[in-house]
XYZ file of C-alpha atoms in Angstrom:
657
model
C -8.428 -27.153 10.154
C -11.364 -27.652 7.784
C -10.679 -30.560 5.415
C -12.883 -32.028 2.721
C -12.378 -30.329 -0.642
C -10.746 -32.476 -3.297
C -8.765 -29.626 -4.892
C -7.564 -26.162 -3.982
C -9.874 -23.756 -2.140
C -10.313 -20.601 -4.215
C -12.716 -18.475 -2.158
C -14.227 -18.240 1.322
C -16.686 -15.970 3.147
C -17.995 -15.691 6.702
C -21.693 -15.589 7.463
C -22.932 -12.248 8.856
C -23.136 -13.619 12.408
C -19.777 -15.346 12.176
C -21.101 -18.820 12.977
C -20.435 -20.263 9.549
C -17.911 -20.207 6.722
C -18.688 -20.984 3.111
C -15.872 -22.144 0.844
C -15.593 -22.734 -2.880
C -13.070 -24.977 -4.553
C -11.540 -25.981 -7.843
C -13.352 -29.286 -7.289
C -16.578 -27.405 -8.325
C -18.219 -27.807 -4.897
C -19.318 -25.403 -2.202
C -19.067 -26.362 1.448
C -20.666 -24.692 4.465
C -18.827 -25.154 7.766
C -19.735 -24.748 11.425
C -17.014 -22.449 12.805
C -17.238 -23.589 16.440
C -17.350 -27.326 15.774
C -15.286 -27.376 12.588
C -17.827 -29.670 10.932
C -19.073 -29.519 7.355
C -22.796 -28.732 7.446
C -23.589 -28.817 3.720
C -21.946 -29.810 0.446
C -23.498 -28.108 -2.572
C -22.897 -29.795 -5.935
C -23.994 -28.472 -9.304
C -21.302 -26.331 -10.901
C -19.345 -28.066 -13.647
C -16.169 -26.024 -13.239
C -14.224 -24.497 -10.342
C -15.792 -21.913 -8.038
C -14.618 -18.317 -8.526
C -16.357 -16.554 -5.614
C -18.977 -17.029 -2.911
C -21.043 -14.584 -0.855
C -23.662 -14.578 1.899
C -26.772 -12.445 1.797
C -26.816 -9.921 4.660
C -29.575 -11.971 6.303
C -27.338 -15.022 6.178
C -29.958 -17.381 4.756
C -28.775 -17.491 1.123
C -25.350 -18.198 -0.366
C -24.394 -17.206 -3.912
C -21.658 -19.029 -5.809
C -20.043 -17.972 -9.070
C -18.465 -20.742 -11.119
C -16.074 -21.007 -13.997
C -18.924 -22.585 -15.954
C -20.460 -19.116 -16.447
C -23.333 -19.627 -13.992
C -24.308 -18.246 -10.627
C -26.214 -20.487 -8.244
C -28.214 -19.433 -5.209
C -28.372 -21.875 -2.301
C -31.002 -21.756 0.441
C -29.346 -22.773 3.697
C -32.615 -23.645 5.423
C -33.759 -25.908 2.587
C -30.158 -27.019 1.955
C -30.666 -26.833 -1.791
C -30.244 -24.786 -4.942
C -33.089 -22.309 -5.489
C -31.838 -20.575 -8.651
C -29.439 -21.135 -11.530
C -28.577 -17.982 -13.437
C -26.963 -18.473 -16.841
C -26.866 -16.947 -20.315
C -25.581 -13.634 -18.967
C -22.112 -13.724 -20.452
C -19.164 -14.246 -18.180
C -20.241 -12.981 -14.755
C -17.328 -11.310 -12.983
C -18.981 -9.506 -10.057
C -22.000 -10.021 -7.821
C -23.546 -8.288 -4.817
C -26.629 -8.868 -2.644
C -28.998 -5.962 -2.040
C -29.201 -4.787 1.607
C -32.679 -6.310 2.129
C -31.679 -9.615 0.514
C -34.480 -9.522 -2.081
C -32.187 -9.046 -5.066
C -28.723 -9.935 -6.255
C -26.894 -7.904 -8.901
C -24.503 -9.361 -11.463
C -21.920 -7.587 -13.598
C -20.594 -9.343 -16.681
C -18.365 -8.984 -19.699
C -21.332 -8.167 -21.949
C -21.337 -4.617 -20.462
C -24.556 -5.209 -18.535
C -25.589 -5.320 -14.906
C -28.580 -7.563 -14.177
C -30.800 -7.241 -11.131
C -32.135 -10.693 -10.197
C -35.249 -11.078 -8.052
C -34.542 -13.999 -5.723
C -38.178 -14.821 -4.892
C -39.524 -14.840 -8.464
C -36.271 -16.122 -9.989
C -36.546 -13.509 -12.702
C -34.357 -10.741 -14.032
C -35.982 -7.485 -12.963
C -33.894 -5.117 -15.051
C -30.802 -4.704 -17.219
C -28.582 -1.721 -16.481
C -26.817 -0.673 -19.671
C -24.303 2.127 -19.910
C -20.730 0.943 -19.526
C -18.608 0.947 -22.651
C -16.700 -2.180 -21.693
C -16.662 -5.130 -19.289
C -18.074 -4.678 -15.774
C -15.366 -5.273 -13.161
C -17.006 -4.472 -9.830
C -20.379 -3.582 -8.305
C -21.569 -2.626 -4.820
C -24.794 -1.646 -3.050
C -25.154 1.212 -0.610
C -27.000 0.712 2.679
C -29.853 2.682 1.108
C -30.111 0.297 -1.865
C -28.374 2.353 -4.540
C -25.913 0.612 -6.840
C -22.482 1.660 -8.094
C -20.345 -0.068 -10.714
C -16.884 0.199 -12.229
C -15.480 -1.248 -15.433
C -12.698 -1.612 -17.927
C -13.922 1.624 -19.538
C -12.333 3.454 -16.543
C -15.718 4.876 -15.523
C -17.657 4.732 -12.260
C -21.442 4.717 -12.701
C -24.186 5.337 -10.151
C -27.538 3.618 -10.808
C -31.161 3.998 -9.767
C -32.105 0.340 -9.285
C -35.855 0.985 -9.440
C -35.843 2.786 -12.794
C -32.706 1.208 -14.250
C -31.364 4.647 -15.141
C -27.763 5.711 -14.803
C -27.825 8.729 -12.506
C -24.154 9.688 -12.818
C -21.063 8.709 -14.765
C -17.872 9.691 -12.981
C -14.651 9.799 -14.964
C -11.064 10.498 -14.044
C -9.379 7.124 -13.668
C -6.865 6.306 -16.379
C -7.054 2.503 -16.116
C -9.597 -0.203 -15.276
C -11.679 0.405 -12.135
C -11.112 -2.715 -10.045
C -13.225 -2.018 -6.965
C -16.041 0.295 -5.861
C -17.919 0.696 -2.612
C -20.049 3.129 -0.666
C -19.244 4.841 2.605
C -21.507 3.661 5.455
C -23.695 6.786 5.139
C -23.880 6.534 1.358
C -22.542 10.056 0.789
C -19.228 9.001 -0.731
C -18.085 6.362 -3.188
C -14.564 4.984 -3.215
C -13.073 3.563 -6.377
C -9.785 1.763 -6.794
C -8.044 1.446 -10.121
C -5.104 -0.108 -11.889
C -3.872 3.482 -12.360
C -2.582 3.149 -8.752
C -5.074 5.609 -7.260
C -8.044 5.548 -4.958
C -10.600 8.243 -5.737
C -13.250 9.463 -3.310
C -16.373 10.758 -5.054
C -19.049 13.038 -3.660
C -22.320 11.281 -4.504
C -24.222 14.539 -4.843
C -21.813 16.345 -7.145
C -20.058 13.427 -8.798
C -16.758 15.223 -8.264
C -13.578 13.503 -7.174
C -12.804 14.865 -3.735
C -9.395 13.350 -3.180
C -6.878 11.189 -4.982
C -4.601 9.062 -2.843
C -1.255 8.688 -4.594
C 1.898 7.006 -3.457
C 5.493 6.415 -4.343
C 6.273 3.109 -5.961
C 9.591 2.895 -4.117
C 11.215 3.902 -0.862
C 11.274 7.524 0.306
C 14.799 8.921 -0.083
C 14.243 12.527 0.990
C 11.678 15.000 2.302
C 11.651 18.794 2.342
C 9.188 21.415 3.607
C 8.478 24.776 1.962
C 7.025 27.438 4.326
C 6.046 29.664 1.406
C 3.793 27.089 -0.214
C 3.097 25.156 3.008
C 4.164 22.224 0.914
C 5.940 18.909 1.371
C 8.153 17.457 -1.348
C 9.106 13.783 -1.288
C 11.574 11.978 -3.532
C 11.869 8.264 -4.051
C 13.765 5.358 -5.517
C 10.895 5.158 -8.047
C 12.534 8.107 -9.911
C 9.739 10.563 -9.079
C 9.130 13.575 -6.845
C 5.707 14.164 -5.311
C 4.398 17.518 -4.040
C 1.794 17.563 -1.246
C -0.144 20.165 0.728
C 1.421 19.946 4.188
C -1.845 20.505 6.078
C -4.347 18.560 4.000
C -2.264 15.893 2.305
C -3.722 16.882 -1.081
C -1.425 15.983 -3.942
C -0.494 18.715 -6.422
C 2.209 17.395 -8.765
C 4.221 14.345 -9.705
C 7.558 15.425 -11.154
C 8.914 12.886 -13.621
C 11.991 12.852 -15.820
C 14.795 11.322 -13.809
C 16.001 7.934 -15.006
C 17.138 6.635 -11.625
C 16.537 6.938 -7.893
C 16.068 10.537 -6.723
C 18.395 10.850 -3.728
C 17.956 14.415 -2.493
C 15.736 17.446 -3.064
C 16.017 21.046 -1.916
C 13.726 24.082 -2.098
C 15.104 27.449 -3.128
C 15.050 30.092 -0.344
C 12.224 31.812 -2.199
C 10.285 28.523 -2.327
C 9.400 28.847 -6.009
C 11.924 26.288 -7.280
C 13.007 22.783 -6.355
C 16.257 21.039 -7.227
C 16.762 17.266 -7.323
C 19.650 14.874 -7.892
C 19.563 11.309 -9.111
C 21.311 8.064 -9.832
C 21.002 8.956 -13.525
C 24.006 11.344 -13.024
C 21.879 14.475 -13.466
C 20.535 17.424 -11.486
C 17.126 18.822 -12.377
C 15.630 22.225 -11.574
C 11.825 22.411 -11.252
C 9.182 25.125 -11.111
C 7.098 24.363 -8.010
C 3.869 26.012 -9.131
C 3.632 24.358 -12.552
C 5.681 21.231 -11.903
C 7.688 21.905 -15.077
C 11.361 20.973 -15.398
C 13.335 24.182 -16.092
C 16.809 22.671 -16.607
C 18.529 19.306 -16.672
C 22.091 19.843 -15.460
C 24.560 17.337 -16.897
C 28.268 16.854 -16.361
C 28.657 14.446 -13.472
C 29.822 11.002 -14.586
C 28.441 9.034 -11.620
C 25.273 9.235 -9.502
C 24.643 12.642 -7.932
C 24.150 12.018 -4.211
C 23.441 15.472 -2.749
C 22.273 18.857 -3.965
C 21.410 22.177 -2.330
C 20.619 25.831 -3.080
C 22.829 28.684 -1.954
C 21.307 30.979 0.716
C 20.531 33.609 -1.944
C 19.060 31.033 -4.324
C 21.249 32.025 -7.267
C 23.495 28.950 -7.226
C 23.240 25.176 -6.800
C 25.917 22.839 -5.438
C 25.926 19.131 -6.247
C 28.018 16.231 -4.884
C 28.675 13.030 -6.805
C 30.094 9.565 -6.774
C 32.591 10.809 -9.386
C 34.546 12.411 -6.454
C 33.660 15.971 -7.505
C 31.447 18.888 -6.481
C 29.899 21.145 -9.101
C 28.507 24.673 -8.724
C 25.701 25.686 -11.122
C 24.163 29.011 -12.122
C 20.425 28.865 -11.446
C 19.489 31.444 -14.092
C 21.372 29.844 -16.987
C 21.861 26.219 -15.891
C 25.582 26.512 -16.667
C 28.291 24.857 -14.569
C 30.421 27.608 -12.972
C 33.019 25.478 -11.166
C 34.074 21.839 -10.907
C 35.627 21.326 -7.466
C 38.293 18.605 -7.659
C 40.286 17.312 -4.717
C 38.477 14.440 -3.044
C 39.772 10.949 -3.790
C 36.536 9.045 -3.145
C 32.753 9.398 -3.251
C 31.448 12.802 -2.109
C 28.348 12.142 -0.015
C 27.278 15.606 1.077
C 27.702 19.270 0.147
C 26.399 22.296 2.096
C 26.643 26.090 1.899
C 27.820 28.211 4.806
C 25.075 30.448 6.290
C 26.750 33.461 4.663
C 26.809 31.699 1.278
C 30.452 32.480 0.494
C 31.692 28.946 1.115
C 30.690 25.363 0.462
C 31.780 22.335 2.465
C 31.938 18.799 1.106
C 32.483 15.470 2.869
C 33.754 12.248 1.376
C 34.473 8.595 1.942
C 38.150 9.605 1.773
C 37.796 10.801 5.398
C 38.214 14.523 4.675
C 36.059 17.625 4.724
C 36.968 20.287 2.178
C 36.021 23.977 2.331
C 35.718 25.747 -1.018
C 35.410 29.355 -2.130
C 32.137 29.881 -3.977
C 33.572 32.778 -5.973
C 36.793 31.169 -7.197
C 36.218 27.439 -6.680
C 39.528 27.177 -4.792
C 39.941 24.770 -1.874
C 40.500 26.907 1.260
C 41.004 24.062 3.752
C 41.214 20.283 3.749
C 40.127 19.115 7.191
C 41.959 15.886 8.010
C 41.942 13.735 11.123
C 39.103 11.273 10.740
C 40.185 7.686 10.107
C 36.957 6.698 8.369
C 34.530 7.992 5.786
C 32.344 11.013 6.612
C 28.602 10.695 6.109
C 27.295 13.997 7.490
C 28.515 17.556 8.070
C 26.772 20.706 9.270
C 27.689 24.356 9.766
C 26.935 26.021 13.082
C 24.139 28.627 12.865
C 26.682 31.498 12.897
C 28.903 29.754 10.342
C 32.044 29.795 12.528
C 32.226 26.028 13.042
C 31.518 22.873 11.129
C 30.700 19.481 12.662
C 31.533 16.183 10.966
C 30.260 12.642 11.716
C 32.449 9.720 10.715
C 32.661 5.977 10.376
C 35.536 6.142 12.897
C 32.852 6.455 15.660
C 33.706 10.098 16.429
C 32.328 13.579 15.859
C 34.725 16.493 15.267
C 34.234 20.245 15.480
C 36.344 22.417 13.194
C 37.135 26.127 13.129
C 36.079 27.288 9.680
C 38.516 30.222 9.582
C 41.649 28.263 10.518
C 40.669 24.696 9.623
C 41.777 23.509 13.072
C 39.901 20.766 14.970
C 38.650 22.219 18.285
C 36.877 19.159 19.769
C 36.732 15.411 19.247
C 33.610 13.797 20.706
C 34.161 10.150 21.651
C 31.523 7.813 23.031
C 29.597 6.152 20.230
C 30.287 2.449 19.811
C 29.753 2.345 16.048
C 29.621 4.497 12.927
C 28.279 8.006 13.558
C 25.773 8.587 10.792
C 24.102 11.901 11.720
C 25.113 15.159 13.377
C 23.070 18.340 13.754
C 23.402 21.683 15.566
C 20.736 23.023 17.893
C 19.025 26.206 16.630
C 21.089 28.325 19.063
C 24.329 26.532 18.249
C 25.244 25.698 21.854
C 24.649 21.949 21.378
C 25.111 19.296 18.780
C 23.259 16.022 18.579
C 24.816 12.920 17.037
C 23.360 9.510 16.227
C 24.920 6.157 15.598
C 22.724 3.871 13.581
C 24.142 0.618 14.842
C 24.720 1.437 18.513
C 21.134 2.773 18.605
C 21.959 5.823 20.736
C 21.682 9.598 20.403
C 24.204 11.792 22.226
C 23.936 15.511 23.090
C 27.186 17.458 23.325
C 28.067 20.925 24.624
C 29.894 22.744 21.841
C 31.940 24.913 24.219
C 33.119 22.353 26.771
C 32.911 19.231 24.627
C 31.004 17.511 27.447
C 28.442 14.806 26.686
C 25.239 16.183 28.238
C 22.951 13.205 27.661
C 23.064 9.755 26.109
C 19.586 8.946 24.863
C 18.965 5.213 25.086
C 15.851 3.286 24.193
C 15.814 2.632 20.465
C 15.577 -1.027 19.555
C 16.239 -0.453 15.852
C 18.890 1.387 13.873
C 18.605 5.184 14.030
C 18.569 6.857 10.626
C 17.727 10.501 11.425
C 18.133 12.881 14.358
C 16.800 16.452 14.302
C 16.084 19.343 16.654
C 12.607 20.862 16.606
C 12.501 24.432 15.239
C 12.243 25.847 18.774
C 15.084 23.637 19.968
C 13.230 22.168 22.948
C 12.795 18.676 21.438
C 14.945 16.206 19.568
C 13.394 13.652 17.245
C 15.126 10.385 16.461
C 13.721 8.257 13.672
C 14.279 4.775 12.344
C 13.262 3.754 8.843
C 11.968 0.551 10.374
C 9.112 2.487 11.990
C 10.455 3.532 15.392
C 10.476 7.187 16.470
C 11.130 9.024 19.726
C 10.812 12.607 20.942
C 13.259 13.658 23.666
C 13.401 16.646 25.997
C 16.632 18.539 25.283
C 17.144 19.762 28.844
C 16.444 16.541 30.736
C 17.077 13.857 28.133
C 13.715 12.301 28.993
C 11.751 10.496 26.285
C 8.344 12.131 25.861
C 6.869 10.064 23.058
C 7.548 6.778 21.331
C 6.090 5.404 18.121
C 6.422 1.849 16.870
C 5.143 0.900 13.414
C 5.497 -2.803 12.823
C 6.336 -3.958 9.343
C 7.629 -0.754 7.736
C 10.177 -1.142 4.976
C 13.453 0.731 5.528
C 14.545 3.328 2.995
C 16.802 1.907 0.278
C 20.092 3.552 1.271
C 20.788 5.021 4.698
C 23.784 6.939 3.327
C 21.696 8.979 0.912
C 18.175 8.847 2.352
C 16.924 11.539 4.719
C 13.247 10.633 5.170
C 12.513 13.037 8.049
C 12.136 16.805 8.398
C 10.615 19.261 10.873
C 8.311 21.954 9.604
C 8.565 25.665 10.500
C 8.679 27.063 14.031
C 5.088 28.290 13.910
C 3.877 24.815 12.864
C 5.423 22.272 15.220
C 5.055 19.278 12.950
C 7.371 16.729 11.463
C 7.236 14.706 8.261
C 8.517 11.161 7.920
C 8.803 8.728 5.034
C 9.617 5.051 4.794
C 10.958 2.520 2.351
C 7.462 1.410 1.391
C 6.747 4.775 -0.291
C 4.480 6.262 2.383
C 4.662 9.839 3.697
C 3.225 10.805 7.095
C 2.793 14.241 8.686
C 2.659 14.430 12.499
C 1.701 17.461 14.582
C 3.266 18.085 18.003
C 1.454 20.316 20.494
C 2.593 21.329 23.968
C -0.194 21.933 26.444
C 1.297 23.171 29.724
C 3.873 20.476 30.582
C 2.410 17.848 28.282
C 2.988 16.977 24.639
C 0.341 15.671 22.302
C 1.173 14.091 18.945
C -1.326 13.799 16.122
C -0.980 12.219 12.692
C -2.491 14.778 10.340
C -2.363 12.658 7.181
C -0.546 9.882 5.420
C -0.200 8.846 1.816
C -0.901 5.258 0.912
C 2.052 3.116 -0.043
C 0.074 1.217 -2.656
C -0.657 -1.840 -0.514
C -3.670 -1.632 1.747
C -2.768 -2.981 5.144
C -4.379 -3.623 8.477
C -2.872 -0.343 9.577
C -5.275 1.410 7.201
C -8.342 -0.493 8.301
C -11.194 0.990 10.296
C -13.474 -1.976 10.970
C -16.025 -0.100 13.023
C -19.413 0.307 11.313
C -18.265 -1.330 8.081
C -21.129 -3.181 6.488
C -20.481 -6.844 5.831
C -18.045 -7.240 8.717
C -19.391 -9.064 11.734
C -17.690 -9.204 15.122
C -15.762 -12.316 14.152
C -14.500 -10.643 10.972
C -13.333 -7.699 13.029
C -11.585 -9.881 15.559
C -9.807 -11.749 12.768
C -8.692 -8.488 11.178
C -7.312 -7.311 14.483
C -5.539 -10.596 14.984
C -3.890 -10.162 11.573
C -2.130 -6.941 12.459
C -3.981 -4.946 15.058
C -2.150 -6.422 18.024
C 1.403 -5.475 17.137
C 2.250 -8.317 14.752
C 3.709 -7.394 11.364
C 1.239 -5.854 8.941
C -0.348 -8.267 6.510
C -0.677 -7.100 2.911
C -4.094 -7.572 1.466
C -4.067 -10.478 -0.905
C -6.175 -13.314 -2.206
C -9.331 -14.209 -0.334
C -8.879 -11.671 2.457
C -8.416 -8.803 0.050
C -12.027 -7.820 -0.486
C -12.982 -7.784 3.152
C -9.855 -6.031 4.342
C -9.578 -3.566 1.506
C -13.224 -2.710 2.067
C -12.418 -1.835 5.645
C -9.314 0.003 4.554
C -10.959 2.193 1.951
C -13.882 2.960 4.250
C -11.259 4.068 6.741
C -10.097 6.598 4.171
C -13.677 7.616 3.407
C -14.309 8.226 7.064
C -11.107 10.230 7.339
C -11.539 12.104 4.060
C -12.031 15.207 6.198
C -9.095 14.230 8.388
C -7.658 17.682 7.820
C -10.494 19.126 9.836
C -10.982 16.133 12.122
C -7.395 15.280 13.026
C -6.568 11.880 14.396
C -5.014 12.053 17.860
C -2.426 9.315 18.147
C -0.840 10.083 21.516
C -1.227 7.353 24.103
C -1.320 7.030 27.852
C 1.565 4.558 27.694
C 4.858 5.641 26.143
C 4.593 3.197 23.212
C 2.316 3.712 20.232
C 1.717 0.735 17.989
C 0.383 1.239 14.504
C -2.214 -1.396 15.022
C -3.525 -0.327 18.370
C -4.683 3.021 17.008
C -5.623 1.880 13.525
C -8.435 -0.336 14.744
C -9.944 2.598 16.643
C -10.211 5.142 13.824
C -13.541 6.919 13.897
C -15.117 9.982 12.323
C -13.813 12.142 15.157
C -10.310 12.577 16.476
C -9.711 10.128 19.285
C -8.142 11.635 22.394
C -6.136 8.775 23.832
C -3.898 10.600 26.201
C -0.968 12.919 26.693
C 2.589 12.773 27.908
C 3.865 14.926 30.727
C 6.845 15.359 32.940
C-alpha cells in the first residue's frame, strides 16, 4: 500500500516500463513511486488546486500533470523538477504526449488544441476548428492527431501544418473519447449517445456503430429471409441485426414497458411484439415502421405469435385472456376467455387451425381459431404451466409444470398419454426434437436436462453438469445437438444420441435476464447455418457458429453487441500502445483469469477502455476473420479467450468423441 498523500488520490498512471507509478491528489501534489519497493521517489509541489490527471511520456522521462488551477506542469524525472508551466489556455480538459515525446497536445474549453514544444517551452501551433469545448485528444503512432468535442464532431489534424484534414460527423451527443487503431487506419470514437463509431481514416466514413440494449434481453428471434436477428429488451426497444455481420439496421421504439416476446411472420417481412404496456405492436421489418398498435388487453401482454399462414396473431396476457388479431386490419377477431389466472404462453398448431394456451391455473386450453370456442381443457397438473409445445405433426402437445412433471396430451381427444417424472424442481422448458420422437425438458433449479422417448415414455438421458440455473433448452435444427443455456453465462452442447457434453461455455459476471418466466434469450438459426444466438440480462447479444468436422465440433463467436459497459472481456491488450507488460498483467488479473468482470470506471477507465475499443477496431472485420472460441479443455472462460484476441481467428482446439 502506497501512503503519503494528505487527501484523496484522484488519478494514477504507470510508467511505460512498469517500474513506477505516478499519482495525483486533491492535496495538489504529485508523487512518483517505486513499484517494487513501494517507496516514494519524488514529491512534486507547485499546483495550487487538486490534480485532475497525470500522464507519462512514452519515453518515460517526463510526467505531465493537469491541475484544477487551470495549469499543466511538466516534470523531468531525471532532474526531479518542473521544466514547464503551461497556463492561460482556458480550462485544459485533455492532454496527450506525441509518440516521439517532443510535444504535448492540450485540448481546452476555448475550442482550441495547442501543440506545446517541450524543449523550447513554446506553443508551436493552435488547431482551431471545433465549434465547442474539446473533450478528448489522441495521437496515432505515426504522429497524427484526432480530437472530439461537445460539438459532436471528430476531427483529424495535420500537426505540422495545423490544418484540419477531416471532420467526421454522425454522433448525436458529446464525443467523450477518441483513439487510433495501432496501425493508424481506423479511429474509434465514444459518445454520450451510447455508441462507439469506427471511422475509416482514408474515407472519413463510419464503418460500424456498436449499439446495445439498455436493459436485459427478454427474447431473440431469427429470420431466414432477411438473415436477421431481432432482440427485445426490458429497455422497451427492439433491435434488428444482420445475423452474419452484427451490423445494426433498426431500433424499434414505441412500447412503454418491457418488451417480453417477439415473433417474425412466416414471410419474414413483419415482426410482432408484446409488452408490459398492455399492447401488441406490428412492425415492418424493412423500414422499421410500426404498422399497428393493438390494444384491448388490460394487463401486460406476455406472449405473442403469428399463425403459420401469417394472417393472424395470437396474444396471451396477465388479464387471463388470449386474443386473436387480424394482421391486415389490426382488428381483434376473438377474445378467448376461460383461464382463471395469468396466461403465460400461446402457440398455434402446425396446421394453424388451433391455438393452445397455458396458464398459472394449471391448465392447457385448446381453442378453435375459426370460432374462438374452447375445444379441450387439459387438466391434471397440480402447478402452474410455464411452457407448452406442439409435436411437429400437431398430434400431441407437451406441457411443463411447476409440479415437477411433463405431460403429453392427445390433441384430438384431450387425453394425457404420458406423465414424465424425474425432475426435482419446477420444469421450466420443454421442446420436441425436429423428428418428434423425443422431447427435452429442463428444470431451472435442479440444473438438469432430461431427454424422453415420446412413444415409450422412457427417460433416455439425464444431462448433468450445469452449476447454474438452466433457462433455455433447444434442439439444433438438424436434431443432433441439444443446447442448454443459463442467463448467468453458462452454456452446454450435448450429443442427443449419447448424452455426452461436447462443449461448455462459462462467462463470469453476466447479468441474468429480468424474468425467467417471460424471457427466452436463446434461439438456433436455420438448418443450413448451424449457429445459435444468445442474450443476457446486461443487454448483450452474441452469435455463435457451430461446425462439425468429422467427429469433432468447433464453436466460434461470430459477433457480439456491446452491453454499454466496457469490460475486461472486451479487452485485447496485445499491441495496444501505452500498455506495458505490467499494465497487461494487471488487466488480466482484473478479469482475465476467471474472476468476475470489472466494469471500467474511474482511474482504470482510460487504460482499459483503450484496450477494449482497440479490441473492437482489431475485430472490425470479425465477420471475415471469425474468432474461434473452442478450447482443448471442455470449459471456456470469457476471460481466457478475451485476452488472446488478435487480428486473425485463433484456433484453440476442437472437441471430439
